[in-house]
PDB file of C-alpha atoms in Angstrom:
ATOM      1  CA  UNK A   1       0.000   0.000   0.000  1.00 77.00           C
ATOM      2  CA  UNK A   2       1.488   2.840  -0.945  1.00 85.00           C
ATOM      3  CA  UNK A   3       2.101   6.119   1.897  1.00 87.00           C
ATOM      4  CA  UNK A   4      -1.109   8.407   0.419  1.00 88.00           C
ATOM      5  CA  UNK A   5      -3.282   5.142   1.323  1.00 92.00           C
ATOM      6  CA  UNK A   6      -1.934   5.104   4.231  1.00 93.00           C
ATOM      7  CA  UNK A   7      -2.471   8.459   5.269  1.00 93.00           C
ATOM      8  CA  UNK A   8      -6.075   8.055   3.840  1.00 95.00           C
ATOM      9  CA  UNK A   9      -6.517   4.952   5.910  1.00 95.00           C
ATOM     10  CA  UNK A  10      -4.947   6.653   8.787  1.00 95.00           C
ATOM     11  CA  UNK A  11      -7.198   9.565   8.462  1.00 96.00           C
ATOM     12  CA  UNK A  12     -10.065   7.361   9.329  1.00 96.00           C
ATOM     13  CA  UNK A  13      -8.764   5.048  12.235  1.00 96.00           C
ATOM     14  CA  UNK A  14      -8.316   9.138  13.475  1.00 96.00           C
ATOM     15  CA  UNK A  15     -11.924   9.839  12.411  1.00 96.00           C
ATOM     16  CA  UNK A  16     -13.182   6.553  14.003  1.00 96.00           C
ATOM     17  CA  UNK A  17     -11.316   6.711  17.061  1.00 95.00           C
ATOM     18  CA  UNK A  18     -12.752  10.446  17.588  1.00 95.00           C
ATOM     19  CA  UNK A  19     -16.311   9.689  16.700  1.00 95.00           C
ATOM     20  CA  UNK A  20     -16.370   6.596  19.304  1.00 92.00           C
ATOM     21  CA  UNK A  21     -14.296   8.734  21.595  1.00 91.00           C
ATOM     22  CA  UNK A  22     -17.188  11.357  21.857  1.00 91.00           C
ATOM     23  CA  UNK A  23     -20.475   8.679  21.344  1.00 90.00           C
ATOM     24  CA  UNK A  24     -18.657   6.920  24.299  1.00 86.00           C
ATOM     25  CA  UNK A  25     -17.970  10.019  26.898  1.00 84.00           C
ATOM     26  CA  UNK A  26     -21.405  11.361  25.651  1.00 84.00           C
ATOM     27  CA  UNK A  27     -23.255   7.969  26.790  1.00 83.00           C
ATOM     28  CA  UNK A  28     -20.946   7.198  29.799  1.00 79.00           C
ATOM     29  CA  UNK A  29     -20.588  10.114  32.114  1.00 78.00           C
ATOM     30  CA  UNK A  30     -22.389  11.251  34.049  1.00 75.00           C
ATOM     31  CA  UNK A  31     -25.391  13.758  34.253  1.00 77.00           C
ATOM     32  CA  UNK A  32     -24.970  17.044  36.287  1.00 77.00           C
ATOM     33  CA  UNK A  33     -26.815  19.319  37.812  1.00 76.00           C
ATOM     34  CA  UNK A  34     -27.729  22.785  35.259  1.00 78.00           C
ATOM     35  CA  UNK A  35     -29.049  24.897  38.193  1.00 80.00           C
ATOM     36  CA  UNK A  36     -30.369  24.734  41.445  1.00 82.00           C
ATOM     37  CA  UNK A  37     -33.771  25.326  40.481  1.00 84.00           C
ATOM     38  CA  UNK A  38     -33.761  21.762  38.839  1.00 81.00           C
ATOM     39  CA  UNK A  39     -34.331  18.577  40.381  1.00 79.00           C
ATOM     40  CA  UNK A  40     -31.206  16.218  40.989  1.00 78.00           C
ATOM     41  CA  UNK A  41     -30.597  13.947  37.435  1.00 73.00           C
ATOM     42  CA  UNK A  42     -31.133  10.435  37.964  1.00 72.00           C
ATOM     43  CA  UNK A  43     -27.770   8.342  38.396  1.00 68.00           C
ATOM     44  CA  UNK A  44     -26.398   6.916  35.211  1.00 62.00           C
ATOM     45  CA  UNK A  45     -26.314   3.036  35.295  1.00 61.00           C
ATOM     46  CA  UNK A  46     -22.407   2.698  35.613  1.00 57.00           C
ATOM     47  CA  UNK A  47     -21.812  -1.018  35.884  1.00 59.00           C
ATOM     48  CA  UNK A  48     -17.822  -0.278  37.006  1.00 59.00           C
ATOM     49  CA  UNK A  49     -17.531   3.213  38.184  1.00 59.00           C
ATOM     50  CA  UNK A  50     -13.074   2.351  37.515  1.00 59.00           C
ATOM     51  CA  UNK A  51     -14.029   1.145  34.195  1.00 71.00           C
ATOM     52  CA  UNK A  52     -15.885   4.750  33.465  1.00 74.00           C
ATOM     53  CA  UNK A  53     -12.757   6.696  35.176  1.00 75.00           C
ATOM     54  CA  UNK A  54      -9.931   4.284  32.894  1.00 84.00           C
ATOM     55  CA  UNK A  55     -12.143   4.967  29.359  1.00 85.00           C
ATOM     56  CA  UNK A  56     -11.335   8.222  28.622  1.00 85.00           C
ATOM     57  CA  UNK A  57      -7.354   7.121  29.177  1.00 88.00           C
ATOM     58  CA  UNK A  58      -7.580   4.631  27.100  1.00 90.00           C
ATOM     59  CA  UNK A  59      -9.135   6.469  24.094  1.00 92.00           C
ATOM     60  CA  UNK A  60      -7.137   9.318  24.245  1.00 92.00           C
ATOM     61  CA  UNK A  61      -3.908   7.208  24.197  1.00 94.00           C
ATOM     62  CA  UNK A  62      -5.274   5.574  21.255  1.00 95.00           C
ATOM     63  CA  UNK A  63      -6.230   8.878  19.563  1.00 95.00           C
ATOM     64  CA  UNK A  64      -2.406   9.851  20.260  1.00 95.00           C
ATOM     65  CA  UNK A  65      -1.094   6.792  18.927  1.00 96.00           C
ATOM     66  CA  UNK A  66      -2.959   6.696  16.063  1.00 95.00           C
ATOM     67  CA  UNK A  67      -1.635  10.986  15.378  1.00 95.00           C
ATOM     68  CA  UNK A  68       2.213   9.712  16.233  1.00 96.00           C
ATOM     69  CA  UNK A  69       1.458   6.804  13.326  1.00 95.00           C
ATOM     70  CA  UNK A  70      -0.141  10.039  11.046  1.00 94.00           C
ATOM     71  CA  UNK A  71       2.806  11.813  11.715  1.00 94.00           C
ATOM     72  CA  UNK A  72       5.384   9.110  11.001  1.00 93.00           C
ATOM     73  CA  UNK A  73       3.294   8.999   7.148  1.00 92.00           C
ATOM     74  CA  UNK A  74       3.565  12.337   6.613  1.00 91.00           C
ATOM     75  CA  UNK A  75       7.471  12.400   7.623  1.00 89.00           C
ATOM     76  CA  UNK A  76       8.053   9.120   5.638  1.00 87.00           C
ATOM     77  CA  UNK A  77       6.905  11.201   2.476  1.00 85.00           C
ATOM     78  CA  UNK A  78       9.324  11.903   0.136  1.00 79.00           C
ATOM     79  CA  UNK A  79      10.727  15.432  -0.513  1.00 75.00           C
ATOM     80  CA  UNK A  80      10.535  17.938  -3.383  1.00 69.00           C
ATOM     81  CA  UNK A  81      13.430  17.795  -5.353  1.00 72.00           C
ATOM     82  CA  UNK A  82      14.312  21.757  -6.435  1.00 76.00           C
ATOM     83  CA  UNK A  83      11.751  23.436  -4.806  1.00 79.00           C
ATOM     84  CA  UNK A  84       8.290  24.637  -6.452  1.00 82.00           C
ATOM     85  CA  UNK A  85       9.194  25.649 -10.207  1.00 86.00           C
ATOM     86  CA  UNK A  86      11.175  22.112 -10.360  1.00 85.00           C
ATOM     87  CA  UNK A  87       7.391  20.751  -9.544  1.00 84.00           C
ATOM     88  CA  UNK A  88       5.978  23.097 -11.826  1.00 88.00           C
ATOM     89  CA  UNK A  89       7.950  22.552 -14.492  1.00 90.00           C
ATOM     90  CA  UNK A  90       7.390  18.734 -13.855  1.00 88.00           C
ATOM     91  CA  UNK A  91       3.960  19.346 -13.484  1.00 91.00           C
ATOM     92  CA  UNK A  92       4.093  21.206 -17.066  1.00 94.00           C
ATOM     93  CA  UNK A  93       5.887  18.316 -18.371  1.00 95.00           C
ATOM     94  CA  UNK A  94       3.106  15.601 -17.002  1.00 94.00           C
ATOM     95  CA  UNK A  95       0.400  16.978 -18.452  1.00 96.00           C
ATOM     96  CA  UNK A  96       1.925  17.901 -22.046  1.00 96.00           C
ATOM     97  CA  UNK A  97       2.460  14.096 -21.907  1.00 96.00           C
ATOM     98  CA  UNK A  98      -1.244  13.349 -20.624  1.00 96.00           C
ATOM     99  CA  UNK A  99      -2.409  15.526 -23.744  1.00 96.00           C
ATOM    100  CA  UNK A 100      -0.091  13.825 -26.566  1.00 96.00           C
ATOM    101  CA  UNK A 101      -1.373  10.049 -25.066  1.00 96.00           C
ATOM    102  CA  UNK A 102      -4.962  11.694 -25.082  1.00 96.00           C
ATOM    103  CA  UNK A 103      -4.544  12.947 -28.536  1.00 96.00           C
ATOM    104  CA  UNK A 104      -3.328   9.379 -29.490  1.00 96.00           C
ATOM    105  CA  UNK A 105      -6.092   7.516 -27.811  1.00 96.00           C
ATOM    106  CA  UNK A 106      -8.659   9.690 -29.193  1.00 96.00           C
ATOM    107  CA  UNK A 107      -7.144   9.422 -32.677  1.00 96.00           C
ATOM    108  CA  UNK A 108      -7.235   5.194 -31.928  1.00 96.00           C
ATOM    109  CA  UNK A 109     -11.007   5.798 -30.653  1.00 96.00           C
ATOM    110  CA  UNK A 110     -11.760   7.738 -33.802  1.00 96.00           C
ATOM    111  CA  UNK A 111     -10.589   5.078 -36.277  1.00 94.00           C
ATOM    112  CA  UNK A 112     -12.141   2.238 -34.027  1.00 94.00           C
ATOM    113  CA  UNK A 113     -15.172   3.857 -34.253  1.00 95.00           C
ATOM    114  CA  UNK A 114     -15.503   4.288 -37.877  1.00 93.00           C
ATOM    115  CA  UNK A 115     -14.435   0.332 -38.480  1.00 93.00           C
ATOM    116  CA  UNK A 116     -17.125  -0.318 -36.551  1.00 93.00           C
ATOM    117  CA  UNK A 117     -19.395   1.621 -38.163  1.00 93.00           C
ATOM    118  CA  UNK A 118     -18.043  -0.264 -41.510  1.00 91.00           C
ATOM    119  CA  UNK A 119     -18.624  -4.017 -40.002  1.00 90.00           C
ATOM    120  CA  UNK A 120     -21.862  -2.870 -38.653  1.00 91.00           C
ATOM    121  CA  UNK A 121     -22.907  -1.766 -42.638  1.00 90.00           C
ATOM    122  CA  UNK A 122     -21.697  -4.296 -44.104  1.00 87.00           C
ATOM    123  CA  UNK A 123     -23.061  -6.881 -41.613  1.00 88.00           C
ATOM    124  CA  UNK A 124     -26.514  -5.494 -41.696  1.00 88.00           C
ATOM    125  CA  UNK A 125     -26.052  -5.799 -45.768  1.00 84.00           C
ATOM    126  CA  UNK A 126     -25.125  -9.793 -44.949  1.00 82.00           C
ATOM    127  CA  UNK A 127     -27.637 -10.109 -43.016  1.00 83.00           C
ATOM    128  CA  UNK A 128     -30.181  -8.835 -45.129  1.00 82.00           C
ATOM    129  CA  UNK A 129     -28.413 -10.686 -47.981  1.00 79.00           C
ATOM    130  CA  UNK A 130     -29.301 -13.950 -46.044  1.00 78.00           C
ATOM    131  CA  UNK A 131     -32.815 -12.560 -45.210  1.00 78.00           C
ATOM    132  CA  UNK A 132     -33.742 -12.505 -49.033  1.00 77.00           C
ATOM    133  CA  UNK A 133     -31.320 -14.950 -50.338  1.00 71.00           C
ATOM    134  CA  UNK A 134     -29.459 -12.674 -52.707  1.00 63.00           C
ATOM    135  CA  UNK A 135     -25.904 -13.579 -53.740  1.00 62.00           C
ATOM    136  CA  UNK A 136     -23.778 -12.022 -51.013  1.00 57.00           C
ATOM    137  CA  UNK A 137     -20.968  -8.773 -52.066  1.00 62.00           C
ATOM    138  CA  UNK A 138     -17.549  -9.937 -52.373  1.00 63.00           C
ATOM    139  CA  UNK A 139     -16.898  -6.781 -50.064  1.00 65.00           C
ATOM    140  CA  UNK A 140     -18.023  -8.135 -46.726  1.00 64.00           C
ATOM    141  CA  UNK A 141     -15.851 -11.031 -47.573  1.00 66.00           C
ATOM    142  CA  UNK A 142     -12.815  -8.888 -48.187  1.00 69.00           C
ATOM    143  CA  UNK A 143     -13.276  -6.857 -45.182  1.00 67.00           C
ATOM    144  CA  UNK A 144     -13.585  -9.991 -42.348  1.00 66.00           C
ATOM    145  CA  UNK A 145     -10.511 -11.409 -43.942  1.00 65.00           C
ATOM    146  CA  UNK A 146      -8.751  -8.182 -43.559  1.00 69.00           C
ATOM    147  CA  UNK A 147      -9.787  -7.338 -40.247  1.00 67.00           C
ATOM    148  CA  UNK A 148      -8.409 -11.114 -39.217  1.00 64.00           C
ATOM    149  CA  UNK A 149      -5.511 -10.744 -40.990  1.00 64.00           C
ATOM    150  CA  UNK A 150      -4.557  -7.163 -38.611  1.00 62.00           C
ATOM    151  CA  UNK A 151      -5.470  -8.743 -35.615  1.00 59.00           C
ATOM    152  CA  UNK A 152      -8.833  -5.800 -35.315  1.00 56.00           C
ATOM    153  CA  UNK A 153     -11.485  -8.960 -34.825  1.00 52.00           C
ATOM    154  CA  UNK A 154     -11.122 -11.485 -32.888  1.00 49.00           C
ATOM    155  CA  UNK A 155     -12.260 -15.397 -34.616  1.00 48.00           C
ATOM    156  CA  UNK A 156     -15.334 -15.961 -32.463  1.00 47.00           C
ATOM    157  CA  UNK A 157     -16.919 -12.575 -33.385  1.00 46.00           C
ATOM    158  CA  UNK A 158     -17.684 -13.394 -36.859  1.00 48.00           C
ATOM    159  CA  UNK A 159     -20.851 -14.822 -37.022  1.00 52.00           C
ATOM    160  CA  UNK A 160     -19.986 -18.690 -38.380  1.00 51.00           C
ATOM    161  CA  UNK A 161     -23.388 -18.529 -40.494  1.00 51.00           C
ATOM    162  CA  UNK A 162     -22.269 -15.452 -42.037  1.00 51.00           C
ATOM    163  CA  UNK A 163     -18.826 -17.241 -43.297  1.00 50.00           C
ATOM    164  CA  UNK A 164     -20.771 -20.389 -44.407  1.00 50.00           C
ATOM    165  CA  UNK A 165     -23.368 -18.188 -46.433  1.00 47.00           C
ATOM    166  CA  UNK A 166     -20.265 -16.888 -48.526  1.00 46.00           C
ATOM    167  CA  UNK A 167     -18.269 -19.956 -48.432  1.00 48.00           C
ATOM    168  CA  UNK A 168     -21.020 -21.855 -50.051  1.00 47.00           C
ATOM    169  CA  UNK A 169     -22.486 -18.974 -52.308  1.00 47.00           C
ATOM    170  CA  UNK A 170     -19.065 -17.806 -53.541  1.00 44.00           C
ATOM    171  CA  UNK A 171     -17.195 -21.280 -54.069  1.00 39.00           C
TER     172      UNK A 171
END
């Protein structure tokens, strides 16, 4: 796990810890007296009076423990080399990248896009080829055989009727 998962995970033990911390005082102690004009407040259940007295020890030392382990994260992070136009600049540098793969991707997308729309036509053209029995177009032949030879369709996504409809019409 790498140290900004830690923190994050850290960050909620802290969170946790605090929330129970509070829940648990807020349920536990006990009630007091706003003003003499009010009756005494009934006595809080308290099975171990000790226990109630050791609670609030024990959750603050884990509240501190868990902070020292927060602390250690945030020391065991690793320093900025040159100062803050060195991360600039690498910033800069990042996201130049990010655009040129973007471009790239979205030129891939693009193309992908438009052979699909190409197998699509040409497979709805099979298809209703094989609806009215007409002799099939050498094209859609020509394009499955190209699209297996550069790898851009995988065997079991031709439809096997489909390849028997032109083996047997164009043999």
């Amino acid at each position: 796990m790498d140290i900004i998962s830690q923190l994050q995970e850290q960050t909620n033990k802290i969170a946790a810890l605090t929330f129970n911390t509070f829940g648990t005082l807020q349920r536990d102690s006990p009630a007091v007296k706003l003003s003499p004009n009010y009756p005494e407040p009934p006595a809080n259940p308290t099975e171990d009076a000790a226990n109630f007295a050791e609670q609030p020890k024990l959750m603050s030392a884990a509240l501190v423990q868990a902070a020292k382990q927060f602390d250690a994260l945030v020391a065991a992070l690793p320093l900025a080399d040159g100062g803050e136009e060195a991360q600039l600049k690498r910033i800069a540098e990042l996201q130049a990248e990010n655009d040129t793969v973007g471009q790239e991707l979205q030129r891939q997308l693009e193309a992908a896009e438009e052979e699909l729309k190409q197998v699509l036509e040409l497979f709805s053209q099979a298809a209703d080829n094989c609806l009215n029995l007409k002799k099939p177009d050498y094209k859609i032949r020509e394009l499955i055989f190209s699209l297996e030879l550069d790898g851009g369709i995988p065997d079991p996504v031709v439809p096997a009727n489909l390849l028997k409809f032109h083996e047997r019409e164009i043999v």
